[in-house]
Amino acid sequence: MSDISAFPYATLWGERRIVSVADLTRDDGTSFLEAADRSGLKPSVRLYPLDQANDAL
């Protein structure tokens, strides 16, 4: 019998993943942010402590 080949186990089983949001390009994002800036809308932020994360959602 031959030896088992060496594999990059850290790469294979490192539980990595590649994700994306929709199918937008960088130019789409830039255009969106420019339009949002021109709209005059102002964001509103409310801070929650971590133990109230479910309430925040």
Coordinates of N, CA and C in Angstrom, one line a residue:
M1 N 0.8 -1.2 0.0 CA 0.0 0.0 0.0 C 0.9 1.2 0.0
S2 N 0.4 2.3 -0.6 CA 1.1 3.5 -0.7 C 0.7 4.4 0.5
D3 N 1.5 5.4 0.8 CA 1.1 6.4 1.8 C -0.1 7.2 1.4
I4 N -0.8 7.7 2.3 CA -1.9 8.6 2.0 C -1.3 10.0 1.6
S5 N -1.8 10.6 0.5 CA -1.3 11.8 0.1 C -1.6 12.9 1.1
A6 N -0.7 13.9 1.1 CA -0.9 15.0 2.0 C -1.8 16.0 1.4
F7 N -2.7 16.5 2.2 CA -3.7 17.5 1.8 C -3.6 18.8 2.6
P8 N -4.0 19.9 2.1 CA -4.0 21.1 3.0 C -5.3 21.1 3.8
Y9 N -5.3 20.3 4.8 CA -6.5 20.2 5.6 C -7.0 21.5 6.2
A10 N -6.2 22.4 6.6 CA -6.6 23.6 7.2 C -7.4 24.4 6.1
T11 N -7.0 24.3 4.9 CA -7.8 25.0 3.8 C -9.1 24.3 3.5
L12 N -9.0 22.9 3.5 CA -10.2 22.1 3.1 C -11.3 22.2 4.2
W13 N -10.9 22.2 5.4 CA -11.9 22.1 6.5 C -11.9 23.3 7.4
G14 N -11.5 24.4 6.9 CA -11.5 25.6 7.7 C -12.8 26.3 7.7
E15 N -13.9 25.6 7.2 CA -15.2 26.2 7.2 C -15.3 27.6 6.7
R16 N -14.6 27.8 5.6 CA -14.7 29.1 4.9 C -15.8 29.2 4.0
R17 N -16.3 30.3 3.6 CA -17.4 30.5 2.7 C -17.3 31.8 2.0
I18 N -17.8 31.8 0.8 CA -17.8 33.1 0.0 C -19.3 33.4 -0.2
V19 N -19.7 34.6 0.2 CA -21.0 35.1 0.1 C -21.1 36.4 -0.7
S20 N -22.3 36.6 -1.2 CA -22.5 37.9 -1.9 C -23.9 38.4 -1.6
V21 N -24.1 39.7 -1.9 CA -25.4 40.2 -1.7 C -25.9 40.6 -3.0
A22 N -27.0 40.0 -3.5 CA -27.6 40.2 -4.8 C -26.6 40.1 -5.9
D23 N -26.8 40.8 -7.0 CA -25.9 40.7 -8.1 C -25.5 42.1 -8.5
L24 N -25.1 42.9 -7.6 CA -24.8 44.3 -7.9 C -23.3 44.4 -8.1
T25 N -22.9 45.5 -8.8 CA -21.5 45.7 -9.1 C -21.1 46.9 -8.1
R26 N -19.8 47.1 -8.1 CA -19.3 48.3 -7.3 C -19.9 49.6 -7.8
D27 N -20.0 49.7 -9.1 CA -20.6 50.9 -9.7 C -22.0 51.1 -9.3
D28 N -22.8 50.0 -9.2 CA -24.2 50.0 -8.7 C -24.2 50.6 -7.3
G29 N -23.3 50.1 -6.5 CA -23.3 50.6 -5.1 C -22.9 52.1 -5.0
T30 N -21.9 52.5 -5.8 CA -21.5 53.9 -5.8 C -22.7 54.8 -6.3
S31 N -23.4 54.3 -7.4 CA -24.5 55.1 -7.9 C -25.6 55.2 -6.8
F32 N -25.9 54.1 -6.1 CA -26.9 54.1 -5.1 C -26.6 55.1 -4.0
L33 N -25.3 55.1 -3.5 CA -24.9 56.0 -2.4 C -25.0 57.4 -2.9
E34 N -24.6 57.7 -4.1 CA -24.7 59.1 -4.6 C -26.2 59.5 -4.7
A35 N -27.1 58.6 -5.1 CA -28.5 59.0 -5.1 C -29.0 59.2 -3.7
A36 N -28.6 58.3 -2.8 CA -29.1 58.5 -1.4 C -28.6 59.8 -0.8
D37 N -27.4 60.2 -1.2 CA -26.9 61.5 -0.7 C -27.7 62.7 -1.3
R38 N -28.0 62.6 -2.5 CA -28.8 63.7 -3.2 C -30.3 63.7 -2.7
S39 N -30.8 62.6 -2.1 CA -32.2 62.5 -1.7 C -32.5 63.4 -0.5
G40 N -31.5 63.7 0.3 CA -31.7 64.5 1.5 C -32.2 63.7 2.7
L41 N -32.4 62.4 2.5 CA -32.8 61.6 3.6 C -31.7 61.5 4.7
K42 N -32.0 61.5 5.9 CA -31.1 61.4 7.0 C -31.3 60.2 7.8
P43 N -30.3 59.3 8.0 CA -30.5 58.1 8.8 C -30.8 58.4 10.2
S44 N -31.5 57.5 10.9 CA -31.8 57.6 12.3 C -31.2 56.4 12.9
V45 N -30.5 56.5 14.0 CA -29.8 55.4 14.7 C -30.3 55.3 16.1
R46 N -30.6 54.1 16.5 CA -31.0 53.8 17.9 C -30.1 52.7 18.4
L47 N -29.3 53.0 19.5 CA -28.4 52.0 20.0 C -29.1 51.1 21.0
Y48 N -28.8 49.8 21.0 CA -29.3 48.9 21.9 C -28.1 48.1 22.6
P49 N -28.3 47.8 23.9 CA -27.2 47.0 24.5 C -27.4 45.6 23.9
L50 N -26.3 44.8 24.0 CA -26.2 43.5 23.4 C -27.3 42.6 23.9
D51 N -27.7 42.7 25.2 CA -28.7 41.8 25.8 C -30.1 42.1 25.3
Q52 N -30.2 43.2 24.5 CA -31.5 43.6 23.9 C -31.5 43.4 22.4
A53 N -30.6 42.6 21.9 CA -30.4 42.4 20.4 C -31.7 41.9 19.8
N54 N -32.4 41.0 20.5 CA -33.7 40.5 19.9 C -34.7 41.6 19.8
D55 N -34.7 42.5 20.7 CA -35.7 43.6 20.6 C -35.3 44.5 19.5
A56 N -34.0 44.7 19.2 CA -33.5 45.6 18.2 C -34.0 45.0 16.8
L57 N -33.9 43.7 16.7 CA -34.3 43.1 15.4 C -35.8 43.2 15.2

